[in-house]
C-alpha positions as a Markdown table, in Angstrom:
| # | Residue | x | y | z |
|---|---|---|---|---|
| 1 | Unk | 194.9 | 88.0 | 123.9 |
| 2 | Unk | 196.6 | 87.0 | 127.4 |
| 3 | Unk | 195.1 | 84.0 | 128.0 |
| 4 | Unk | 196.1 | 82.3 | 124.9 |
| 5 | Unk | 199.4 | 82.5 | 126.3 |
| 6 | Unk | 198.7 | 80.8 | 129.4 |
| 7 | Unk | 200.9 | 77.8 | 129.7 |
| 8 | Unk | 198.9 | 74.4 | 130.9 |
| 9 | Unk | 201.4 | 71.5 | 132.9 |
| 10 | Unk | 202.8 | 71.8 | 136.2 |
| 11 | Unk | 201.5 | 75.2 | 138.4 |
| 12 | Unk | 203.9 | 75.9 | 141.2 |
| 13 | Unk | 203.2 | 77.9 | 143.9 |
| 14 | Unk | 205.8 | 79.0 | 146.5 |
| 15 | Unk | 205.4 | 80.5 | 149.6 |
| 16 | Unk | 208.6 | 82.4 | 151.6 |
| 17 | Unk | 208.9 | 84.4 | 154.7 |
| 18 | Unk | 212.0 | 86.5 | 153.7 |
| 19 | Unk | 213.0 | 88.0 | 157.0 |
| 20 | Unk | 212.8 | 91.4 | 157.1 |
| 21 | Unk | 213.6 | 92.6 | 153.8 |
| 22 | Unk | 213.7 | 96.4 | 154.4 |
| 23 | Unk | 215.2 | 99.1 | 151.8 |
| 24 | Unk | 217.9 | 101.1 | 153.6 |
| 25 | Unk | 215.4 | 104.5 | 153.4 |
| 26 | Unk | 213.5 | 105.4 | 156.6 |
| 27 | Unk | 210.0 | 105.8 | 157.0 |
| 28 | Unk | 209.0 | 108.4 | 159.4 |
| 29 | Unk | 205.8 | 106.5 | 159.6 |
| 30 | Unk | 207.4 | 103.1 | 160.9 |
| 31 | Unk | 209.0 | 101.7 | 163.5 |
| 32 | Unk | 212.0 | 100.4 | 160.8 |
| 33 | Unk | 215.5 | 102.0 | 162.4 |
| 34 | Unk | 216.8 | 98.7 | 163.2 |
| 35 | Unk | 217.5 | 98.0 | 159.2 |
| 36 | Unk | 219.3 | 101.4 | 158.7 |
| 37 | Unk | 222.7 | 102.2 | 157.9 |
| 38 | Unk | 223.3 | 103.7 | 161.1 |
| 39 | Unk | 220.9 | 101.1 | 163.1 |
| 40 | Unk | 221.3 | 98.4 | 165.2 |
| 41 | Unk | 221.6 | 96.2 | 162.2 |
| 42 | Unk | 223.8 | 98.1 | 160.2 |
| 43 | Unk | 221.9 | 97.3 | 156.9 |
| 44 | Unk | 223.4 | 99.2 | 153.9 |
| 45 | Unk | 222.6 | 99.3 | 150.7 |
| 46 | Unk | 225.3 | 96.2 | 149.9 |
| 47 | Unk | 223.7 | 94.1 | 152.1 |
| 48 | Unk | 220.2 | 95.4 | 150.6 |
| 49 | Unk | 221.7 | 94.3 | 147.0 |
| 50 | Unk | 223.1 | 91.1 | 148.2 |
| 51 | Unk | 219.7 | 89.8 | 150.1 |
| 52 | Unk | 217.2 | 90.9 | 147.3 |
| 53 | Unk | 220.0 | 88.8 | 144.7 |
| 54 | Unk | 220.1 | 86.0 | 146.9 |
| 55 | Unk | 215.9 | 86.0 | 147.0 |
| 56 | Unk | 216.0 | 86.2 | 143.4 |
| 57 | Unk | 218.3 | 82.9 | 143.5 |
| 58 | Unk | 216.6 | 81.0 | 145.8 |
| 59 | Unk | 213.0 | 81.5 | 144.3 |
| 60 | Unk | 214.4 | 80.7 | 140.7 |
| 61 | Unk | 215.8 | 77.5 | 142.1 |
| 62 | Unk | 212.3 | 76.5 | 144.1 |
| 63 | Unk | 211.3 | 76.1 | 139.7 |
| 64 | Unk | 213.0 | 73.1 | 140.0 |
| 65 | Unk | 210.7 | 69.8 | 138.9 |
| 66 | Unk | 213.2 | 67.4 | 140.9 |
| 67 | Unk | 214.2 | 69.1 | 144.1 |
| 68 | Unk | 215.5 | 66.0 | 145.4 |
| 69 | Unk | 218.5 | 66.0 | 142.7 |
| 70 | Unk | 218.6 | 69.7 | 142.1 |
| 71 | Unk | 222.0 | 71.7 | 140.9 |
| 72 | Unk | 221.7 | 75.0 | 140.5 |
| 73 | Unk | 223.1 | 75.2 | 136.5 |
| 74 | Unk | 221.0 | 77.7 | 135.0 |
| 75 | Unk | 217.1 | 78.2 | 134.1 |
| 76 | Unk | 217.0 | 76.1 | 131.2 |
| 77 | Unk | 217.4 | 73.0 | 132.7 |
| 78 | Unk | 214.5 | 70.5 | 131.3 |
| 79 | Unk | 213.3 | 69.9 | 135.0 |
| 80 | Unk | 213.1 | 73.5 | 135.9 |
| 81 | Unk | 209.8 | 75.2 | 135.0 |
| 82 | Unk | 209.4 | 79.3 | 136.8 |
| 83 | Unk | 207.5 | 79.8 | 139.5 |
| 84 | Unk | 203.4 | 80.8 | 138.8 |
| 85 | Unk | 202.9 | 82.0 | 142.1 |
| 86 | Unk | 205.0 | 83.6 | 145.1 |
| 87 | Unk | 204.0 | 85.2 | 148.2 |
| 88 | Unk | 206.3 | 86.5 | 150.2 |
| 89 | Unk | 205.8 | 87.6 | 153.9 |
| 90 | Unk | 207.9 | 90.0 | 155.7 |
| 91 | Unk | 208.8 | 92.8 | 153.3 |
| 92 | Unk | 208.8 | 96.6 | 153.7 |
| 93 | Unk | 207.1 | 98.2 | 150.9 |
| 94 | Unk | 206.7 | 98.6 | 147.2 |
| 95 | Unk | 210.1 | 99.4 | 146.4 |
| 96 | Unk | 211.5 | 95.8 | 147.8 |
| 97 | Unk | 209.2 | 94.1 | 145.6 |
| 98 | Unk | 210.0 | 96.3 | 142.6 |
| 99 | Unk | 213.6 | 95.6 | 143.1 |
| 100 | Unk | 213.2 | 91.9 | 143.3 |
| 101 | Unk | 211.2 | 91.8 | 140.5 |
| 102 | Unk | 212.9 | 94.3 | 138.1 |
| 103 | Unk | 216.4 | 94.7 | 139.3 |
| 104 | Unk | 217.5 | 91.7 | 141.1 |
| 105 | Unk | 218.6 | 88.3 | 139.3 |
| 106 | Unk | 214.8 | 87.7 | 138.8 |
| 107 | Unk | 214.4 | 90.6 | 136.4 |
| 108 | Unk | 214.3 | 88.3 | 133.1 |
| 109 | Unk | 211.2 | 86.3 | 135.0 |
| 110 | Unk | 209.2 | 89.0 | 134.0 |
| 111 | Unk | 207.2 | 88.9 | 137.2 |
| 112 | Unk | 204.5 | 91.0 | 138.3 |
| 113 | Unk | 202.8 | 91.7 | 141.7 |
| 114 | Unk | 200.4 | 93.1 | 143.7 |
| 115 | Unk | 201.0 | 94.1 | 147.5 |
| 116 | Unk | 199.4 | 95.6 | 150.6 |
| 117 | Unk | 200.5 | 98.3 | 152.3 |
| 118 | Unk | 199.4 | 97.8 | 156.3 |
| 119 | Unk | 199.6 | 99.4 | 159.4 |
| 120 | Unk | 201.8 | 97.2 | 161.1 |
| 121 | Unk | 203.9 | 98.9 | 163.2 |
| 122 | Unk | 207.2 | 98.2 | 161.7 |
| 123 | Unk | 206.1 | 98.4 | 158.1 |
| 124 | Unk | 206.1 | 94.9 | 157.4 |
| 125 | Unk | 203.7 | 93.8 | 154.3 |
| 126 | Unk | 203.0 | 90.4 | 152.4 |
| 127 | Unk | 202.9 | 90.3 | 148.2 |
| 128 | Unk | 202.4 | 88.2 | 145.7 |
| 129 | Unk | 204.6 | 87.4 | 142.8 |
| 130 | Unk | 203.1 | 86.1 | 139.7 |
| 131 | Unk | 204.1 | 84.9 | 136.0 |
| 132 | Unk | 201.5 | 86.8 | 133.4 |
| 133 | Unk | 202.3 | 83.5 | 131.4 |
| 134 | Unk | 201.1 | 81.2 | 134.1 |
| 135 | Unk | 198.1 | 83.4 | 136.1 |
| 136 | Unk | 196.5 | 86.0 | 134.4 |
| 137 | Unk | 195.5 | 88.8 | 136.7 |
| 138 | Unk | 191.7 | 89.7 | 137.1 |
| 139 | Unk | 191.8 | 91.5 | 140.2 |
| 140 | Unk | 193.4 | 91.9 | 143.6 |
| 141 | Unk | 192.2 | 93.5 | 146.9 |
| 142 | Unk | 193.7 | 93.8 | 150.9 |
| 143 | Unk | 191.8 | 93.4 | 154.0 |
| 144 | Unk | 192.3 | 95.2 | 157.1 |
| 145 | Unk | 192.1 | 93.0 | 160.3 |
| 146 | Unk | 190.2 | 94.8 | 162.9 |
| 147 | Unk | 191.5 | 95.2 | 166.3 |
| 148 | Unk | 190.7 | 93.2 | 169.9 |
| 149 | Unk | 191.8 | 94.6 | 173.2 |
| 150 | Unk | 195.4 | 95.6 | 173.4 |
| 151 | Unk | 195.8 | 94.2 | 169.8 |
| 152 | Unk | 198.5 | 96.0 | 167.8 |
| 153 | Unk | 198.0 | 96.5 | 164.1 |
| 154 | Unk | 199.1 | 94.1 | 161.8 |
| 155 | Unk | 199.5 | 93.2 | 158.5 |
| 156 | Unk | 196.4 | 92.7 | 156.0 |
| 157 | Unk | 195.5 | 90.3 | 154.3 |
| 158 | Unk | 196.4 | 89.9 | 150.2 |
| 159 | Unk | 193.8 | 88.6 | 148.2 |
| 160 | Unk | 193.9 | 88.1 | 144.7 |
| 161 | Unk | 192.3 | 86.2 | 141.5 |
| 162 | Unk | 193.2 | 85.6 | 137.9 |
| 163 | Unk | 192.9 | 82.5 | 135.4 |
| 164 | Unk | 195.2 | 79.5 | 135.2 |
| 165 | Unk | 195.5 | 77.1 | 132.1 |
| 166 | Unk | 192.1 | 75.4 | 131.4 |
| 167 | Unk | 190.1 | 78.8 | 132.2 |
| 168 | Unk | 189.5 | 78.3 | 135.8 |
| 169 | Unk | 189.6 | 80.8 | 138.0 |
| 170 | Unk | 192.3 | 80.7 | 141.2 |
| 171 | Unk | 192.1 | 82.5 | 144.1 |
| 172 | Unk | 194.9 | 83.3 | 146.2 |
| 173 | Unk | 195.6 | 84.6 | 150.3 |
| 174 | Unk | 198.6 | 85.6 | 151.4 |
| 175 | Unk | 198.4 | 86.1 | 155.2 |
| 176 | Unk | 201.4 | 87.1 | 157.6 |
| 177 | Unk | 199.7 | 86.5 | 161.1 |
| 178 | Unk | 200.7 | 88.2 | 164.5 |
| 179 | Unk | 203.4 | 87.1 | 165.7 |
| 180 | Unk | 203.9 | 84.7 | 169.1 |
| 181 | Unk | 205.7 | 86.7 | 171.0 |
| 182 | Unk | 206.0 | 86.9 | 174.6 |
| 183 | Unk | 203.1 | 83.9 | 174.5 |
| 184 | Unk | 201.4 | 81.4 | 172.1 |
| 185 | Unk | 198.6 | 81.0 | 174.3 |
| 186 | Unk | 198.2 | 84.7 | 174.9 |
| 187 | Unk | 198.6 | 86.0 | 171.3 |
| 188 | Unk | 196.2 | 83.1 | 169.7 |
| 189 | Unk | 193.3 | 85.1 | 169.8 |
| 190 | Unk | 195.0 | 87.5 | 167.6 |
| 191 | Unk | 196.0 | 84.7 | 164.7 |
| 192 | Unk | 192.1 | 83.1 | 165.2 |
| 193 | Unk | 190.9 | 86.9 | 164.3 |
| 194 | Unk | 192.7 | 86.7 | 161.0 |
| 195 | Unk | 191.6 | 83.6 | 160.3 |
| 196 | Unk | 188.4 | 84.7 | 161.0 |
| 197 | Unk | 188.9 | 87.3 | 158.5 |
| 198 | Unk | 189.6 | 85.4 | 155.6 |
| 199 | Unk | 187.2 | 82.4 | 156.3 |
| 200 | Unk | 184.5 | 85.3 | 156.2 |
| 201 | Unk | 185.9 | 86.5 | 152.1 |
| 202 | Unk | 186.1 | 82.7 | 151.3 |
| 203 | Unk | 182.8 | 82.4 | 152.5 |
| 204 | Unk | 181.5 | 85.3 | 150.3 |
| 205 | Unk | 183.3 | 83.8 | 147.2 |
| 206 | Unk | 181.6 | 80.2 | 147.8 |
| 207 | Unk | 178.2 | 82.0 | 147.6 |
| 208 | Unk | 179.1 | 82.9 | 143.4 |
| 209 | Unk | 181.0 | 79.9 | 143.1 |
| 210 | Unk | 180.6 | 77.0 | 145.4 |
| 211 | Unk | 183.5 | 74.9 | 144.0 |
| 212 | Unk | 186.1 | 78.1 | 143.9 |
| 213 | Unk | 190.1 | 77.4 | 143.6 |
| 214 | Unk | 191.2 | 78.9 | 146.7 |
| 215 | Unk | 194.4 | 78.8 | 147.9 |
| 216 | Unk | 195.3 | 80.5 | 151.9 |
| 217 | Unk | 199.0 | 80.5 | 152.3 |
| 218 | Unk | 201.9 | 82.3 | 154.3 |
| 219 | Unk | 203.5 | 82.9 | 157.4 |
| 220 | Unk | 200.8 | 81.5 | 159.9 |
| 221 | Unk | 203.0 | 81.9 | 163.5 |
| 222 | Unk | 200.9 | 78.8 | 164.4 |
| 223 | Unk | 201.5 | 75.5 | 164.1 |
| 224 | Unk | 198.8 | 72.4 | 162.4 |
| 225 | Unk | 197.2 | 71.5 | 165.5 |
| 226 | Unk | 196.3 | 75.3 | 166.6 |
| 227 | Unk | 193.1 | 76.7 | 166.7 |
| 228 | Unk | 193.7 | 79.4 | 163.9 |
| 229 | Unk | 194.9 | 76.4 | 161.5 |
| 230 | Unk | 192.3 | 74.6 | 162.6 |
| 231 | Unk | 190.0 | 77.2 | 161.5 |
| 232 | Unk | 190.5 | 77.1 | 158.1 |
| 233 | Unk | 190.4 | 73.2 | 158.0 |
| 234 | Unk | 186.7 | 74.3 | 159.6 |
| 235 | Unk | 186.0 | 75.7 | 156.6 |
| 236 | Unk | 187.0 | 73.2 | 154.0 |
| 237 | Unk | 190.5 | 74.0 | 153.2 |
| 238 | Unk | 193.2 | 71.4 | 153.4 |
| 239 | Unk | 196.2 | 72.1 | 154.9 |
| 240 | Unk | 198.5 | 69.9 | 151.9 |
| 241 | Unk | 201.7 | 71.4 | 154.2 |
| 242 | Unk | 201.0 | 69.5 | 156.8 |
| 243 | Unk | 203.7 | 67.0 | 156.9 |
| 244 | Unk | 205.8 | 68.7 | 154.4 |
| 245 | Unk | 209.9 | 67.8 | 155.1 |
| 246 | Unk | 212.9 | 68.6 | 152.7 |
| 247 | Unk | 215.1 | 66.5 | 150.6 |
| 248 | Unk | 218.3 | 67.6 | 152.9 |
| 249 | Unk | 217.1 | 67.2 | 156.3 |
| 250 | Unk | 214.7 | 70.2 | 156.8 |
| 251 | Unk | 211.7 | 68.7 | 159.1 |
| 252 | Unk | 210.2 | 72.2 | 159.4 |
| 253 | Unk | 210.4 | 75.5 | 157.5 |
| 254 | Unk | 212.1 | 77.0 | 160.7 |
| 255 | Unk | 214.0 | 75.8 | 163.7 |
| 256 | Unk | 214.3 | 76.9 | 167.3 |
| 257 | Unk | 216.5 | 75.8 | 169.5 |
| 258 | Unk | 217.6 | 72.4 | 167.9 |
| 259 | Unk | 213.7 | 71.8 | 167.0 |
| 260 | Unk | 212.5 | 72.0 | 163.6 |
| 261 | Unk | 208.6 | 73.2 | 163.2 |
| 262 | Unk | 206.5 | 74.2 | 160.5 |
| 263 | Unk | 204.6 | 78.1 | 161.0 |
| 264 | Unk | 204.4 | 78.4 | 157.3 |
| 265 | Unk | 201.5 | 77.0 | 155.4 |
| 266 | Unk | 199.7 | 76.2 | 152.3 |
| 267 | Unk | 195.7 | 75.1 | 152.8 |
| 268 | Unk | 193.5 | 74.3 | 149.5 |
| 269 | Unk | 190.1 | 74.1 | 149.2 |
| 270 | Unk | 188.8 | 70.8 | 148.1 |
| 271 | Unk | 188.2 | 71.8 | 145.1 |
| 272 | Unk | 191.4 | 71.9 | 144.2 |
| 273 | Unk | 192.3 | 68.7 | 145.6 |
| 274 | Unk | 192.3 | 67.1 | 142.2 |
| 275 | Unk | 195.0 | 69.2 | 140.8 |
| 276 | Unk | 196.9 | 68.9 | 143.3 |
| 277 | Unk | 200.5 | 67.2 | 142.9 |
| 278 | Unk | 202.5 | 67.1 | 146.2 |
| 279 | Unk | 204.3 | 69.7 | 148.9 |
| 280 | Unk | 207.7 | 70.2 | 149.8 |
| 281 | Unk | 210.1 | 72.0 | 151.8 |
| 282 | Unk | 212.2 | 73.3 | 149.3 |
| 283 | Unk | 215.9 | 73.1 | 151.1 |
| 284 | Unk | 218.5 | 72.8 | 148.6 |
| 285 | Unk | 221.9 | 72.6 | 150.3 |
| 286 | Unk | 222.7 | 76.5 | 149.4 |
| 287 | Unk | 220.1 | 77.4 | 151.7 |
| 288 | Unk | 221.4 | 75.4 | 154.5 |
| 289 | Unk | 224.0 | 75.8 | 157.3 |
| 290 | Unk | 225.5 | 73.4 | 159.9 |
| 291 | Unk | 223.7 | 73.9 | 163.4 |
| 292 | Unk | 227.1 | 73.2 | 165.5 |
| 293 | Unk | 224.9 | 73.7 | 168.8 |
| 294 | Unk | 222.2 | 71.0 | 168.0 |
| 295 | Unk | 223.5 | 68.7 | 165.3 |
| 296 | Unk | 222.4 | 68.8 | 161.8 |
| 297 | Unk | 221.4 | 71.5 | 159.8 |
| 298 | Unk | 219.5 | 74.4 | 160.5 |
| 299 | Unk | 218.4 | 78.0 | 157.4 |
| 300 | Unk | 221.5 | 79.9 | 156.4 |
| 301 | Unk | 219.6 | 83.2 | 157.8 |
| 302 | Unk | 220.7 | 87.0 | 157.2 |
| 303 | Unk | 221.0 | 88.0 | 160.5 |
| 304 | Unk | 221.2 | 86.1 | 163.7 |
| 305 | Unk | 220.2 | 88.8 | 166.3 |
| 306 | Unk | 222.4 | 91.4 | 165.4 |
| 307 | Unk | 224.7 | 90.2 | 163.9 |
| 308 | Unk | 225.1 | 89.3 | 159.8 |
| 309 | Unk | 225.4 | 86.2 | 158.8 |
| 310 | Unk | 224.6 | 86.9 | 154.6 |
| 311 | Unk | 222.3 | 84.1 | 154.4 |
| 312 | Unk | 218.5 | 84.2 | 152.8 |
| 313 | Unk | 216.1 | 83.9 | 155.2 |
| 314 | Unk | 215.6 | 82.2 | 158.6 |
| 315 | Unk | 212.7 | 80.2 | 157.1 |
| 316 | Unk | 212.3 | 77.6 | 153.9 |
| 317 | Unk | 210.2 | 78.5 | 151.4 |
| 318 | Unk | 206.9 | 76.0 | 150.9 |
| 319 | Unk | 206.2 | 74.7 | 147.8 |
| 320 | Unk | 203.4 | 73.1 | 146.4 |
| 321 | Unk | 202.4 | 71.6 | 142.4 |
| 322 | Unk | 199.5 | 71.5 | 140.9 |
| 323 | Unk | 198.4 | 70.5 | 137.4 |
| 324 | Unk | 195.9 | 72.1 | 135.5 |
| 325 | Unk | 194.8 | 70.9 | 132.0 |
């Protein structure tokens, strides 16, 4: 049976915005043209290859049980345990994630993952990776965020719950929220809707099982102190990423402009509070780049505009430990 093959000690969930990981195939459906051969990005299937490789290296390397002193030698290192959990934000569809998983340099993890497949305009979905050995899958659904006013569509949310060492039962949000652009102020509405969203399933959960395992995490677009973050703390969850910096000078899991800031998140019902080790911004030097316009360091990012850079991903990946008995 399965769960006999759970594994109990540390439980470490990542969470990553990848930027843009689109295949190189267009969908007639989507807005995706910019990440074509022939598009504005140029994006061919080497550059595909390299980023989903590059993915694959940086969420092996997030396994590591001492980031501060990490060196990326191999898997086997004593204080490297794989990843239970990943969700990702920002990627196209089903075959991204099955190349990742199955193709890339994470096809020995043996991941497997459930996805959503949203309306957003551009084709952009969230998934969530996940070790069979660490989280045993008992069920997965998405949720459709219903529009307000000029609202465009955007991605669902991915819910999910399985079983984690002990026999509790975990469940798991991965939300990619609309994005800020053209005005915080204007667009908030849109990230408090989601929130609503999900606040509404927890709620439904907590009626079965008052003390659930719940974890909401992803790609937020809002910082702690907004009203959509300050929604879930409404609702018992604690944001444990609040606060989270790096072990190489990452204050944030994204910077703008010189300033670092965190829109990425990882809340945790109170329940879970007493499995819970610490949070991190996982920014091991490989995933770095010297910012020669502000000072310091800044995410060695694919694509700066248009134009390539070959990094991973404009933002750090959260991580958070747990232990469960």
């Amino acid at each position: 049976m399965l769960i006999g093959l759970l594994l109990s000690g540390f439980f470490t969930f990542v969470e990553l915005n990848c930027e843009n990981l689109f295949d190189c195939m267009h969908d007639s459906l989507k807005h995706d043209e910019e990440f074509l051969p022939d598009g504005s990005h140029h994006w061919t299937t080497q550059r595909y290859w390299r980023k989903l490789n590059a993915l694959g290296q940086e969420i092996i390397a997030c396994g590591s049980l001492a980031p501060d002193t990490f060196i990326m030698s191999g898997p086997w290192k004593r204080d490297w345990q794989l990843p239970a959990l990943v969700g990702l934000c920002e990627v196209e569809n089903d075959s991204c994630v099955y190349a990742l998983t199955q193709r890339s340099l994470l096809r020995n993890a043996a991941y497997q993952y459930v996805m959503t497949h949203s309306p957003d305009q551009r084709g952009i979905d969230v998934a969530l990776l996940y070790s069979p050995y660490s989280f045993w899958l008992l069920g997965s659904h998405s949720y459709r965020i219903p529009l307000m006013g000029d609202m465009r569509p955007t991605r669902d949310i991915l819910y999910a719950y399985g079983e984690v060492a002990g026999g509790d039962t975990l469940h798991v949000f991965v939300v990619h929220a609309p994005s800020r652009s053209g005005s915080a102020g204007a667009t908030e509405r849109y990230r408090l809707r989601v929130a609503d969203r999900v606040c509404m399933v927890i709620d439904s959960i907590r009626v079965k099982q008052p003390q659930a395992k719940i974890i909401v995490a992803g790609d937020m677009n809002a910082y702690t102190n907004e009203k959509s973050i300050r929604r879930y703390v409404q609702e018992g969850m604690v944001d444990v990423s609040a606060g989270a910096v790096g072990n190489h000078g990452a204050k944030g899991t994204y910077r703008y402009q010189g300033e670092w800031g965190s829109l990425d998140h990882i809340l945790v019902s109170e329940s879970l509070i007493p499995h819970f080790q610490r949070c991190y911004i996982f920014d091991a030097p490989f995933l770095l780049e010297e910012d020669e316009r502000y000072g310091g360091v800044k995410p060695f990012r694919t694509y700066l505009g248009p134009k390539y850079k070959g990094g991973f991903s404009d933002h750090l990946p959260l991580v958070a430990r747990f232990q469960f008995e």
